[in-house]
Amino acid sequence: VNSYRQALSKLKETLGDSKVFDDPKILYAYSFDASGLSSGRPFCVVRAFSREDVVATLKVAHKYSIPVTVRGSGTSLTGASIPSENSIVLDLSPMNKIIEVNVVDGYVVVEPGVRLDDLNSELAKYGYFVPPDPASSSTCSVGGCVAEDAGGMRGAKYGTFRNWVLALEVVLPDGETVFLGEPVMKCRQGLSLLHLMIGSEGLLGVITKIYLKIWPLPEKIVRLLALFNRVEDAGRVVAETRRNGIIPLIMEFLDRNVLKFVREATGLNLPEAEAAIIADVDGPSEAVWRYAEKLKKMMERCGAFYVKASDDPSEMEKLYTARRAAYPACLKLRPMPAVLIEDITVPPSKIPEMLKSIYIIAEKYSVPVVVFGHIGDGNLHPVIYTDPRKPDLWSRAEKCFEEICLAAVRLGGTIAGEHGIGLVKRKVLVKELEERKSLKALELMKKIKYVFDSKGIMNPGKVFL
Ligand SMILES: Cc1cc2nc3c(=O)[nH]c(=O)nc-3n(C[C@H](O)[C@H](O)[C@H](O)COP(=O)(O)OP(=O)(O)OC[C@H]3O[C@@H](n4cnc5c(N)ncnc54)[C@H](O)[C@@H]3O)c2cc1C
């Protein structure tokens, strides 16, 4: 108690009262993230406006051995950004400057609290963008995207944030600052600490400045909607496109129930089908319709009973809105109070088998499961409905969750494509590594964590059981 009191007065003395909060109402508000879980109440919240504020906070936390949970916008779906009991929440949302756009050298420099959509609005003025686009892009921070290695719809073509980070400024748990990587096209600096930081979920240090590669905006996009009577037929489209040399910009999957939820939640006029795919092809204006026609034929060959391609802005916007609304609609119209959301990723050739397994496993445990996801890169988000007040149902939902994860691993995939591990996937991470006979990897991860953070103050309880 004494050390907490001393730490609080030291933080207030160094940073000023306006940046340090211990009002219980504020602490309560910071106890959650988008996962809907709450693990503990922080003992104070620091709102950082600069790297110096971060350094000062970590020095105090380190001295008094107080846990720190870094927070971007709190949109984590795995509980990565909810604080542990009596921790300091370090809120980076005030660090929201776009520092430099350098088109010729091909990068942008930002503070971590910049919202992803704000960054892309600014880059659009130059005809550029940062491609990964989590569906939370209107809210999530760039720092959170790097720390989660977030993906999104355009992952089908451009991968996750990992592919776009050139360099990072990082404040280590003891308050020392390091610069990792360089803002150049190629950089080999011994072992890549830069890539250790990407996806590190606040476990190793605080990212305070980010250099991202930028890319020219697509010249033209044509959007397709395809409808299927059989889910597995939709699943076959991805392998078919790859076999024929087309990599779509986005390729999104929605099953019958997700389409229904989106229709009801948004009022959009969407057709009924067992499964739908929304896909974008992009490229030079002269070529893009040719690609779209090719893709349309492939979808028909796979069994689509309806395919429409359009470059009409309002039609395109409607489909994009439908896809972005998928998860919020699944939450809004949920038939049960709680959800477990999966993030499995399998090789494209295994998608039909994976889809089939999901519904079989759901039936086995008698739990409602709906599926949507970034099918273009094999990343599916089955949503399992459950109720924490009903122990039998909860246990069946947990078993269903685990069995879907294991099915993905056995098909050569992984339990987590883009949402990270956080609190929710710690157990299944162990299962995945066990299945691969690679528990040694977990041991190495824990040793690396110790090298960065020997006092274990950074986001304790996350990632590792
Ligand atoms: C509706 C909805 C849709 C979503 N869609 C997608 C999607 O399509 N693809 C996808 O990948 N994710 C998606 N997500 C998950 C989430 O939005 C992303 O993981 C996002 O990148 C998190 O950003 P954030 O700023 O909210 O981070 P937070 O939730 O605040 O933090 C996430 C983790 O990163 C750490 N962290 C944050 N900032 C820093 C920093 N500067 N330095 C060190 N550690 C830091 C935190 O401690 C925490 O462990 C979705 C979430 C929602 C609610």
Short mmCIF file of C-alpha atoms and ligand atoms in Angstrom, two decimals:
data_model
loop_
_atom_site.label_atom_id
_atom_site.label_comp_id
_atom_site.label_asym_id
_atom_site.label_seq_id
_atom_site.Cartn_x
_atom_site.Cartn_y
_atom_site.Cartn_z
CA VAL A 1 0.00 0.00 0.00
CA ASN A 2 2.82 2.32 0.91
CA SER A 3 4.65 1.80 -2.37
CA TYR A 4 1.43 2.46 -4.32
CA ARG A 5 0.91 5.72 -2.41
CA GLN A 6 4.51 6.75 -3.06
CA ALA A 7 4.26 5.78 -6.76
CA LEU A 8 1.06 7.81 -7.18
CA SER A 9 2.52 10.94 -5.61
CA LYS A 10 5.71 10.54 -7.67
CA LEU A 11 3.65 10.20 -10.90
CA LYS A 12 1.58 13.28 -10.00
CA GLU A 13 4.69 15.24 -9.05
CA THR A 14 6.51 14.35 -12.33
CA LEU A 15 3.63 14.43 -14.80
CA GLY A 16 1.22 16.85 -13.16
CA ASP A 17 -2.30 16.20 -11.82
CA SER A 18 -3.89 16.67 -15.25
CA LYS A 19 -2.32 13.47 -16.63
CA VAL A 20 -2.73 11.10 -13.66
CA PHE A 21 -6.15 9.82 -12.57
CA ASP A 22 -7.24 7.71 -9.59
CA ASP A 23 -10.94 8.56 -9.50
CA PRO A 24 -12.78 5.18 -9.10
CA LYS A 25 -15.24 6.05 -11.89
CA ILE A 26 -12.37 6.60 -14.33
CA LEU A 27 -10.59 3.45 -13.13
CA TYR A 28 -13.78 1.46 -13.73
CA ALA A 29 -14.09 2.83 -17.27
CA TYR A 30 -10.56 1.62 -18.04
CA SER A 31 -11.19 -1.91 -16.67
CA PHE A 32 -12.59 -3.28 -19.95
CA ASP A 33 -11.77 -3.66 -23.59
CA ALA A 34 -13.80 -4.80 -26.61
CA SER A 35 -13.48 -8.44 -25.50
CA GLY A 36 -16.13 -7.68 -22.85
CA LEU A 37 -13.88 -9.25 -20.18
CA SER A 38 -12.67 -7.47 -17.08
CA SER A 39 -9.74 -8.88 -15.14
CA GLY A 40 -8.99 -6.27 -12.50
CA ARG A 41 -9.18 -2.64 -11.47
CA PRO A 42 -6.12 -0.45 -12.21
CA PHE A 43 -4.80 1.65 -9.35
CA CYS A 44 -4.28 4.65 -11.62
CA VAL A 45 -4.45 5.81 -15.22
CA VAL A 46 -1.75 7.91 -16.89
CA ARG A 47 -2.63 9.74 -20.09
CA ALA A 48 0.67 10.16 -21.95
CA PHE A 49 1.14 13.10 -24.32
CA SER A 50 4.80 12.43 -25.20
CA ARG A 51 7.63 9.91 -25.05
CA GLU A 52 8.89 11.78 -21.96
CA ASP A 53 5.57 11.02 -20.21
CA VAL A 54 5.99 7.34 -21.09
CA VAL A 55 9.58 7.30 -19.81
CA ALA A 56 8.58 8.98 -16.54
CA THR A 57 5.71 6.50 -16.00
CA LEU A 58 7.83 3.43 -16.69
CA LYS A 59 10.62 4.67 -14.40
CA VAL A 60 8.16 4.93 -11.51
CA ALA A 61 6.50 1.58 -12.36
CA HIS A 62 9.92 -0.08 -12.56
CA LYS A 63 11.15 1.41 -9.30
CA TYR A 64 8.04 0.29 -7.37
CA SER A 65 7.52 -2.95 -9.38
CA ILE A 66 3.99 -1.95 -10.39
CA PRO A 67 2.41 -3.63 -13.46
CA VAL A 68 1.71 -1.49 -16.54
CA THR A 69 -0.92 -2.14 -19.19
CA VAL A 70 -0.47 -0.04 -22.31
CA ARG A 71 -3.71 1.03 -23.96
CA GLY A 72 -4.29 2.31 -27.48
CA SER A 73 -8.04 2.40 -28.08
CA GLY A 74 -9.01 -0.74 -26.14
CA THR A 75 -10.52 -2.56 -29.15
CA SER A 76 -8.68 -5.83 -28.45
CA LEU A 77 -10.97 -8.82 -28.87
CA THR A 78 -8.80 -11.11 -26.74
CA GLY A 79 -8.60 -9.09 -23.51
CA ALA A 80 -5.03 -7.93 -24.30
CA SER A 81 -5.69 -4.37 -23.16
CA ILE A 82 -7.62 -4.96 -19.95
CA PRO A 83 -5.49 -4.16 -16.91
CA SER A 84 -4.39 -6.56 -14.25
CA GLU A 85 -5.39 -5.77 -10.64
CA ASN A 86 -3.65 -2.68 -9.22
CA SER A 87 -1.78 -1.85 -12.40
CA ILE A 88 -1.07 1.46 -14.11
CA VAL A 89 -2.99 1.90 -17.34
CA LEU A 90 -0.82 3.87 -19.73
CA ASP A 91 -3.25 5.47 -22.18
CA LEU A 92 -1.45 6.57 -25.35
CA SER A 93 -4.47 8.06 -27.13
CA PRO A 94 -3.25 11.67 -26.62
CA MET A 95 -0.06 10.83 -28.59
CA ASN A 96 -1.88 11.25 -31.89
CA LYS A 97 0.38 13.28 -34.20
CA ILE A 98 1.20 12.36 -37.78
CA ILE A 99 4.81 13.52 -37.73
CA GLU A 100 5.96 13.13 -41.35
CA VAL A 101 4.69 11.84 -44.68
CA ASN A 102 7.65 11.08 -46.95
CA VAL A 103 6.35 9.91 -50.33
CA VAL A 104 9.74 9.75 -52.06
CA ASP A 105 11.37 7.63 -49.36
CA GLY A 106 8.14 5.67 -49.01
CA TYR A 107 7.17 6.01 -45.34
CA VAL A 108 5.02 7.82 -42.80
CA VAL A 109 6.02 8.56 -39.19
CA VAL A 110 3.34 8.62 -36.52
CA GLU A 111 2.83 8.65 -32.80
CA PRO A 112 1.15 5.47 -31.54
CA GLY A 113 -2.23 7.00 -30.62
CA VAL A 114 -3.12 8.08 -34.18
CA ARG A 115 -6.34 6.39 -35.32
CA LEU A 116 -5.85 4.21 -38.35
CA ASP A 117 -8.62 5.89 -40.39
CA ASP A 118 -7.19 9.34 -39.59
CA LEU A 119 -3.80 8.18 -40.87
CA ASN A 120 -5.27 6.83 -44.10
CA SER A 121 -7.35 10.00 -44.64
CA GLU A 122 -4.14 12.03 -44.44
CA LEU A 123 -2.23 9.64 -46.72
CA ALA A 124 -5.07 9.69 -49.28
CA LYS A 125 -4.22 13.38 -49.89
CA TYR A 126 -0.93 12.12 -51.33
CA GLY A 127 -2.53 9.20 -53.23
CA TYR A 128 -1.12 6.68 -50.72
CA PHE A 129 -2.32 4.36 -47.94
CA VAL A 130 -1.22 1.83 -45.34
CA PRO A 131 -3.09 -1.27 -46.54
CA PRO A 132 -3.96 -3.42 -43.46
CA ASP A 133 -7.50 -2.47 -42.44
CA PRO A 134 -8.94 -4.04 -39.29
CA ALA A 135 -12.71 -3.56 -39.22
CA SER A 136 -12.13 -1.40 -36.12
CA SER A 137 -10.10 1.13 -38.17
CA SER A 138 -12.31 4.09 -37.24
CA THR A 139 -11.36 3.58 -33.58
CA CYS A 140 -8.19 1.52 -33.22
CA SER A 141 -4.78 3.14 -32.81
CA VAL A 142 -1.79 2.54 -35.06
CA GLY A 143 0.24 1.56 -31.96
CA GLY A 144 -2.39 -1.04 -31.08
CA CYS A 145 -2.30 -2.37 -34.64
CA VAL A 146 1.48 -2.80 -34.48
CA ALA A 147 1.38 -4.33 -30.99
CA GLU A 148 -1.34 -6.78 -32.17
CA ASP A 149 0.08 -7.30 -35.68
CA ALA A 150 -3.46 -6.58 -36.85
CA GLY A 151 -4.74 -7.58 -40.26
CA GLY A 152 -8.07 -7.00 -41.91
CA MET A 153 -9.85 -7.35 -45.22
CA ARG A 154 -6.96 -6.24 -47.39
CA GLY A 155 -4.78 -8.89 -45.72
CA ALA A 156 -5.75 -11.13 -48.66
CA LYS A 157 -3.34 -9.10 -50.78
CA TYR A 158 -1.20 -7.08 -48.37
CA GLY A 159 -0.84 -9.20 -45.21
CA THR A 160 -0.80 -7.87 -41.66
CA PHE A 161 0.94 -4.87 -40.07
CA ARG A 162 4.16 -6.89 -39.80
CA ASN A 163 4.69 -6.36 -43.53
CA TRP A 164 4.41 -2.57 -43.18
CA VAL A 165 6.52 -1.62 -40.16
CA LEU A 166 9.98 -0.26 -41.05
CA ALA A 167 11.16 1.06 -37.68
CA LEU A 168 9.98 1.67 -34.12
CA GLU A 169 10.99 3.83 -31.20
CA VAL A 170 10.41 1.80 -28.06
CA VAL A 171 10.63 2.68 -24.37
CA LEU A 172 11.77 -0.38 -22.45
CA PRO A 173 10.28 -1.34 -19.05
CA ASP A 174 13.11 0.39 -17.13
CA GLY A 175 12.54 3.67 -19.00
CA GLU A 176 15.43 3.40 -21.48
CA THR A 177 14.64 4.19 -25.15
CA VAL A 178 15.77 2.11 -28.16
CA PHE A 179 15.33 2.59 -31.91
CA LEU A 180 14.71 -0.62 -33.87
CA GLY A 181 14.94 -0.95 -37.67
CA GLU A 182 15.44 1.94 -40.12
CA PRO A 183 13.03 3.69 -42.49
CA VAL A 184 14.68 2.20 -45.57
CA MET A 185 13.58 -0.45 -48.06
CA LYS A 186 16.01 -3.05 -46.71
CA CYS A 187 17.58 -3.34 -43.28
CA ARG A 188 19.54 -6.20 -41.70
CA GLN A 189 20.42 -5.33 -38.12
CA GLY A 190 21.48 -8.65 -36.65
CA LEU A 191 18.60 -10.41 -34.89
CA SER A 192 15.39 -8.56 -35.68
CA LEU A 193 14.20 -7.00 -32.42
CA LEU A 194 11.88 -4.91 -34.58
CA HIS A 195 9.92 -8.01 -35.51
CA LEU A 196 9.83 -9.15 -31.88
CA MET A 197 8.05 -5.92 -30.98
CA ILE A 198 5.42 -6.37 -33.71
CA GLY A 199 2.66 -8.46 -32.15
CA SER A 200 4.20 -8.23 -28.67
CA GLU A 201 0.87 -7.22 -27.04
CA GLY A 202 2.43 -4.75 -24.62
CA LEU A 203 4.67 -7.42 -23.06
CA LEU A 204 8.10 -6.08 -23.97
CA GLY A 205 7.94 -2.28 -23.97
CA VAL A 206 5.99 0.76 -25.14
CA ILE A 207 6.01 1.74 -28.81
CA THR A 208 6.25 5.53 -28.92
CA LYS A 209 7.02 6.25 -32.58
CA ILE A 210 6.20 4.22 -35.70
CA TYR A 211 7.64 4.30 -39.21
CA LEU A 212 5.32 2.57 -41.68
CA LYS A 213 5.84 1.76 -45.33
CA ILE A 214 3.22 3.45 -47.54
CA TRP A 215 1.76 2.23 -50.83
CA PRO A 216 -0.01 3.95 -53.77
CA LEU A 217 -3.80 3.72 -53.57
CA PRO A 218 -5.33 1.29 -56.09
CA GLU A 219 -6.15 3.08 -59.33
CA LYS A 220 -9.51 1.35 -59.63
CA ILE A 221 -11.54 -1.21 -57.71
CA VAL A 222 -14.40 -3.44 -58.84
CA ARG A 223 -16.42 -5.14 -56.09
CA LEU A 224 -18.18 -8.47 -56.50
CA LEU A 225 -20.94 -10.14 -54.52
CA ALA A 226 -21.33 -13.91 -54.96
CA LEU A 227 -24.00 -16.10 -53.37
CA PHE A 228 -23.83 -19.82 -52.74
CA ASN A 229 -26.22 -22.60 -51.72
CA ARG A 230 -23.39 -24.57 -50.11
CA VAL A 231 -20.86 -23.10 -47.68
CA GLU A 232 -18.06 -25.38 -48.94
CA ASP A 233 -18.54 -24.10 -52.50
CA ALA A 234 -17.82 -20.58 -51.27
CA GLY A 235 -14.77 -22.00 -49.51
CA ARG A 236 -13.43 -23.41 -52.79
CA VAL A 237 -13.20 -19.96 -54.41
CA VAL A 238 -9.97 -18.98 -52.66
CA ALA A 239 -7.97 -21.96 -53.96
CA GLU A 240 -9.50 -21.45 -57.40
CA THR A 241 -8.39 -17.81 -57.59
CA ARG A 242 -4.86 -18.68 -56.48
CA ARG A 243 -4.64 -21.51 -59.00
CA ASN A 244 -5.57 -18.99 -61.69
CA GLY A 245 -3.14 -16.27 -60.64
CA ILE A 246 -5.60 -13.74 -59.19
CA ILE A 247 -4.95 -12.31 -55.73
CA PRO A 248 -8.00 -10.20 -54.83
CA LEU A 249 -7.59 -7.06 -52.73
CA ILE A 250 -10.24 -8.37 -50.35
CA MET A 251 -12.22 -11.60 -50.18
CA GLU A 252 -14.71 -11.78 -47.32
CA PHE A 253 -17.04 -14.58 -46.24
CA LEU A 254 -20.42 -14.27 -44.48
CA ASP A 255 -22.65 -17.23 -43.68
CA ARG A 256 -26.49 -17.28 -43.75
CA ASN A 257 -26.91 -16.12 -40.14
CA VAL A 258 -24.33 -13.33 -40.38
CA LEU A 259 -26.08 -12.04 -43.53
CA LYS A 260 -29.36 -12.09 -41.59
CA PHE A 261 -27.86 -10.25 -38.59
CA VAL A 262 -26.30 -7.62 -40.86
CA ARG A 263 -29.61 -7.16 -42.70
CA GLU A 264 -31.48 -6.68 -39.45
CA ALA A 265 -28.86 -4.49 -37.75
CA THR A 266 -28.21 -2.14 -40.67
CA GLY A 267 -31.43 -2.24 -42.70
CA LEU A 268 -29.32 -2.96 -45.79
CA ASN A 269 -31.12 -4.81 -48.53
CA LEU A 270 -28.99 -7.99 -48.70
CA PRO A 271 -30.05 -11.22 -50.40
CA GLU A 272 -30.51 -14.57 -48.65
CA ALA A 273 -28.04 -17.42 -49.23
CA GLU A 274 -26.20 -20.14 -47.34
CA ALA A 275 -22.99 -18.16 -47.90
CA ALA A 276 -21.85 -14.93 -49.53
CA ILE A 277 -18.46 -13.71 -50.68
CA ILE A 278 -17.64 -10.03 -51.07
CA ALA A 279 -14.47 -9.57 -53.13
CA ASP A 280 -12.52 -6.64 -54.54
CA VAL A 281 -10.19 -6.75 -57.49
CA ASP A 282 -7.94 -3.76 -58.01
CA GLY A 283 -5.45 -2.55 -60.56
CA PRO A 284 -5.03 -0.23 -63.55
CA SER A 285 -8.35 1.02 -64.95
CA GLU A 286 -7.79 -0.75 -68.29
CA ALA A 287 -7.28 -4.15 -66.66
CA VAL A 288 -9.50 -4.30 -63.61
CA TRP A 289 -12.79 -5.23 -65.32
CA ARG A 290 -10.96 -8.03 -67.11
CA TYR A 291 -9.84 -9.40 -63.72
CA ALA A 292 -13.36 -8.97 -62.33
CA GLU A 293 -14.88 -10.96 -65.20
CA LYS A 294 -12.28 -13.70 -64.65
CA LEU A 295 -13.10 -13.83 -60.95
CA LYS A 296 -16.85 -13.91 -61.68
CA LYS A 297 -16.34 -16.98 -63.90
CA MET A 298 -14.25 -18.68 -61.19
CA MET A 299 -16.98 -18.05 -58.61
CA GLU A 300 -19.58 -19.52 -60.96
CA ARG A 301 -17.36 -22.55 -61.61
CA CYS A 302 -17.24 -23.10 -57.83
CA GLY A 303 -21.05 -23.16 -57.67
CA ALA A 304 -22.18 -19.54 -57.10
CA PHE A 305 -25.84 -19.19 -58.10
CA TYR A 306 -25.54 -15.39 -58.34
CA VAL A 307 -22.54 -13.11 -58.99
CA LYS A 308 -22.66 -9.39 -59.55
CA ALA A 309 -19.67 -7.14 -60.20
CA SER A 310 -20.00 -3.40 -59.79
CA ASP A 311 -17.97 -0.21 -59.79
CA ASP A 312 -20.94 1.90 -58.80
CA PRO A 313 -19.79 3.81 -55.64
CA SER A 314 -23.08 3.44 -53.73
CA GLU A 315 -23.38 -0.28 -54.52
CA MET A 316 -19.76 -0.78 -53.48
CA GLU A 317 -20.23 1.20 -50.27
CA LYS A 318 -23.28 -0.89 -49.36
CA LEU A 319 -21.30 -4.14 -49.57
CA TYR A 320 -18.34 -2.69 -47.69
CA THR A 321 -20.63 -1.45 -44.91
CA ALA A 322 -22.27 -4.87 -44.77
CA ARG A 323 -18.94 -6.58 -44.19
CA ARG A 324 -17.69 -4.04 -41.66
CA ALA A 325 -20.96 -4.36 -39.76
CA ALA A 326 -20.60 -8.15 -39.49
CA TYR A 327 -19.13 -8.41 -35.98
CA PRO A 328 -21.10 -5.52 -34.42
CA ALA A 329 -24.28 -7.06 -35.93
CA CYS A 330 -23.39 -10.48 -34.48
CA LEU A 331 -23.10 -8.77 -31.07
CA LYS A 332 -26.19 -6.57 -31.40
CA LEU A 333 -28.52 -9.41 -32.36
CA ARG A 334 -26.86 -12.10 -30.30
CA PRO A 335 -29.20 -14.86 -29.22
CA MET A 336 -27.19 -15.32 -25.98
CA PRO A 337 -25.45 -12.84 -23.65
CA ALA A 338 -21.80 -13.73 -24.39
CA VAL A 339 -19.64 -14.63 -27.37
CA LEU A 340 -16.31 -16.34 -27.90
CA ILE A 341 -14.76 -15.15 -31.16
CA GLU A 342 -12.27 -17.34 -33.01
CA ASP A 343 -9.43 -16.14 -35.25
CA ILE A 344 -8.28 -19.39 -36.86
CA THR A 345 -6.26 -19.34 -40.08
CA VAL A 346 -5.74 -22.29 -42.42
CA PRO A 347 -4.05 -22.76 -45.80
CA PRO A 348 -6.42 -21.66 -48.61
CA SER A 349 -6.71 -25.23 -49.92
CA LYS A 350 -8.12 -26.33 -46.54
CA ILE A 351 -10.85 -23.69 -46.22
CA PRO A 352 -13.75 -25.89 -47.45
CA GLU A 353 -12.77 -28.62 -44.97
CA MET A 354 -12.36 -26.10 -42.17
CA LEU A 355 -15.77 -24.55 -42.80
CA LYS A 356 -17.41 -27.97 -42.80
CA SER A 357 -15.67 -28.91 -39.53
CA ILE A 358 -16.83 -25.72 -37.78
CA TYR A 359 -20.52 -26.52 -38.29
CA ILE A 360 -20.02 -30.20 -37.38
CA ILE A 361 -18.24 -29.24 -34.14
CA ALA A 362 -20.94 -26.66 -33.32
CA GLU A 363 -23.61 -29.34 -33.73
CA LYS A 364 -21.64 -31.80 -31.60
CA TYR A 365 -21.65 -29.36 -28.66
CA SER A 366 -25.12 -27.94 -29.38
CA VAL A 367 -23.99 -24.31 -29.35
CA PRO A 368 -25.00 -21.62 -31.86
CA VAL A 369 -22.06 -20.70 -34.11
CA VAL A 370 -22.05 -18.19 -36.98
CA VAL A 371 -19.10 -17.60 -39.28
CA PHE A 372 -17.61 -14.65 -41.13
CA GLY A 373 -14.03 -13.77 -41.95
CA HIS A 374 -11.22 -12.81 -44.25
CA ILE A 375 -11.48 -15.97 -46.32
CA GLY A 376 -8.99 -14.64 -48.92
CA ASP A 377 -6.10 -15.31 -46.55
CA GLY A 378 -7.65 -18.34 -44.83
CA ASN A 379 -8.63 -16.33 -41.73
CA LEU A 380 -12.07 -17.20 -40.31
CA HIS A 381 -13.91 -15.75 -37.32
CA PRO A 382 -16.48 -18.27 -36.05
CA VAL A 383 -18.55 -16.59 -33.33
CA ILE A 384 -19.68 -18.97 -30.58
CA TYR A 385 -22.66 -17.86 -28.50
CA THR A 386 -22.88 -18.77 -24.84
CA ASP A 387 -24.05 -17.66 -21.40
CA PRO A 388 -21.68 -17.38 -18.42
CA ARG A 389 -24.63 -17.90 -16.02
CA LYS A 390 -25.19 -21.41 -17.38
CA PRO A 391 -22.15 -23.57 -16.46
CA ASP A 392 -23.09 -26.47 -18.74
CA LEU A 393 -23.58 -24.24 -21.78
CA TRP A 394 -20.41 -22.29 -20.96
CA SER A 395 -18.37 -25.48 -20.73
CA ARG A 396 -19.79 -26.78 -24.04
CA ALA A 397 -18.94 -23.42 -25.70
CA GLU A 398 -15.39 -23.58 -24.36
CA LYS A 399 -14.96 -27.13 -25.65
CA CYS A 400 -16.38 -26.11 -29.01
CA PHE A 401 -13.93 -23.16 -29.13
CA GLU A 402 -10.98 -25.42 -28.33
CA GLU A 403 -11.98 -28.13 -30.79
CA ILE A 404 -12.34 -25.60 -33.64
CA CYS A 405 -8.87 -24.27 -32.78
CA LEU A 406 -7.40 -27.77 -32.83
CA ALA A 407 -9.12 -28.61 -36.10
CA ALA A 408 -7.43 -25.56 -37.66
CA VAL A 409 -4.02 -26.60 -36.28
CA ARG A 410 -4.49 -30.16 -37.59
CA LEU A 411 -5.24 -28.76 -41.04
CA GLY A 412 -1.85 -27.02 -40.98
CA GLY A 413 -3.17 -23.72 -39.64
CA THR A 414 -3.07 -21.66 -36.45
CA ILE A 415 -5.38 -20.56 -33.63
CA ALA A 416 -4.67 -16.85 -34.13
CA GLY A 417 -4.27 -15.04 -37.45
CA GLU A 418 -4.56 -11.41 -36.36
CA HIS A 419 -6.27 -10.88 -32.98
CA GLY A 420 -3.33 -12.01 -30.87
CA ILE A 421 -3.46 -14.19 -27.76
CA GLY A 422 -4.31 -11.81 -24.89
CA LEU A 423 -6.14 -13.61 -22.10
CA VAL A 424 -8.55 -15.61 -24.21
CA LYS A 425 -6.17 -17.74 -26.29
CA ARG A 426 -3.46 -18.57 -23.74
CA LYS A 427 -4.62 -22.15 -23.27
CA VAL A 428 -5.07 -22.86 -26.97
CA LEU A 429 -1.64 -21.37 -27.71
CA VAL A 430 -0.17 -24.10 -25.50
CA LYS A 431 -2.33 -26.69 -27.29
CA GLU A 432 -1.13 -25.49 -30.71
CA LEU A 433 2.53 -25.70 -29.70
CA GLU A 434 1.94 -29.09 -28.06
CA GLU A 435 0.34 -30.34 -31.28
CA ARG A 436 3.41 -29.12 -33.21
CA LYS A 437 5.73 -30.72 -30.64
CA SER A 438 7.18 -27.26 -30.11
CA LEU A 439 6.66 -26.41 -26.44
CA LYS A 440 10.33 -25.38 -26.45
CA ALA A 441 9.17 -22.31 -28.44
CA LEU A 442 7.02 -21.25 -25.49
CA GLU A 443 10.01 -21.60 -23.17
CA LEU A 444 12.07 -19.38 -25.51
CA MET A 445 9.29 -16.77 -25.60
CA LYS A 446 9.22 -16.63 -21.79
CA LYS A 447 13.01 -16.23 -21.69
CA ILE A 448 12.82 -13.38 -24.22
CA LYS A 449 10.12 -11.72 -22.11
CA TYR A 450 12.47 -11.96 -19.11
CA VAL A 451 15.37 -10.38 -21.05
CA PHE A 452 13.22 -7.34 -21.88
CA ASP A 453 11.26 -7.21 -18.63
CA SER A 454 13.04 -8.98 -15.77
CA LYS A 455 10.57 -7.59 -13.20
CA GLY A 456 7.60 -8.87 -15.22
CA ILE A 457 5.74 -5.55 -15.01
CA MET A 458 4.57 -5.27 -18.64
CA ASN A 459 0.99 -6.53 -19.13
CA PRO A 460 1.36 -9.50 -16.75
CA GLY A 461 -1.02 -12.42 -17.19
CA LYS A 462 -1.36 -11.98 -20.94
CA VAL A 463 -0.20 -14.41 -23.66
CA PHE A 464 1.38 -16.91 -21.20
CA LEU A 465 -0.68 -19.02 -18.80
C1 LIG B 1 -15.53 -4.37 -34.21
C2 LIG B 1 -14.11 -4.84 -34.22
C3 LIG B 1 -13.56 -5.31 -35.39
C4 LIG B 1 -12.23 -5.75 -35.42
N1 LIG B 1 -11.70 -6.18 -36.60
C5 LIG B 1 -10.43 -6.57 -36.66
C6 LIG B 1 -9.87 -7.01 -37.90
O1 LIG B 1 -10.54 -7.03 -38.93
N2 LIG B 1 -8.57 -7.40 -37.90
C7 LIG B 1 -7.79 -7.37 -36.76
O2 LIG B 1 -6.62 -7.73 -36.83
N3 LIG B 1 -8.30 -6.97 -35.58
C8 LIG B 1 -9.58 -6.56 -35.49
N4 LIG B 1 -10.11 -6.15 -34.29
C9 LIG B 1 -9.25 -6.19 -33.08
C10 LIG B 1 -8.56 -4.84 -32.72
O3 LIG B 1 -9.30 -3.77 -33.20
C11 LIG B 1 -7.15 -4.75 -33.25
O4 LIG B 1 -6.34 -5.70 -32.62
C12 LIG B 1 -6.49 -3.37 -33.05
O5 LIG B 1 -5.26 -3.36 -33.71
C13 LIG B 1 -6.25 -2.99 -31.60
O6 LIG B 1 -5.90 -1.61 -31.56
P1 LIG B 1 -6.15 -0.75 -30.23
O7 LIG B 1 -5.57 0.59 -30.43
O8 LIG B 1 -7.57 -0.78 -29.84
O9 LIG B 1 -5.27 -1.57 -29.20
P2 LIG B 1 -5.60 -1.95 -27.70
O10 LIG B 1 -6.79 -2.85 -27.65
O11 LIG B 1 -5.64 -0.74 -26.85
O12 LIG B 1 -4.30 -2.78 -27.33
C14 LIG B 1 -4.05 -4.03 -27.89
C15 LIG B 1 -2.75 -4.61 -27.32
O13 LIG B 1 -1.65 -3.84 -27.77
C16 LIG B 1 -0.95 -3.25 -26.66
N5 LIG B 1 -0.56 -1.91 -27.09
C17 LIG B 1 -1.37 -0.94 -27.58
N6 LIG B 1 -0.65 0.12 -27.93
C18 LIG B 1 0.64 -0.17 -27.67
C19 LIG B 1 1.87 0.54 -27.80
N7 LIG B 1 1.93 1.76 -28.31
N8 LIG B 1 3.02 -0.07 -27.39
C20 LIG B 1 3.00 -1.32 -26.88
N9 LIG B 1 1.87 -2.03 -26.73
C21 LIG B 1 0.71 -1.46 -27.12
C22 LIG B 1 -1.91 -3.31 -25.50
O14 LIG B 1 -1.23 -3.38 -24.26
C23 LIG B 1 -2.68 -4.59 -25.81
O15 LIG B 1 -1.91 -5.69 -25.38
C24 LIG B 1 -11.44 -5.71 -34.23
C25 LIG B 1 -12.00 -5.23 -33.05
C26 LIG B 1 -13.32 -4.80 -33.03
C27 LIG B 1 -13.88 -4.28 -31.75
#
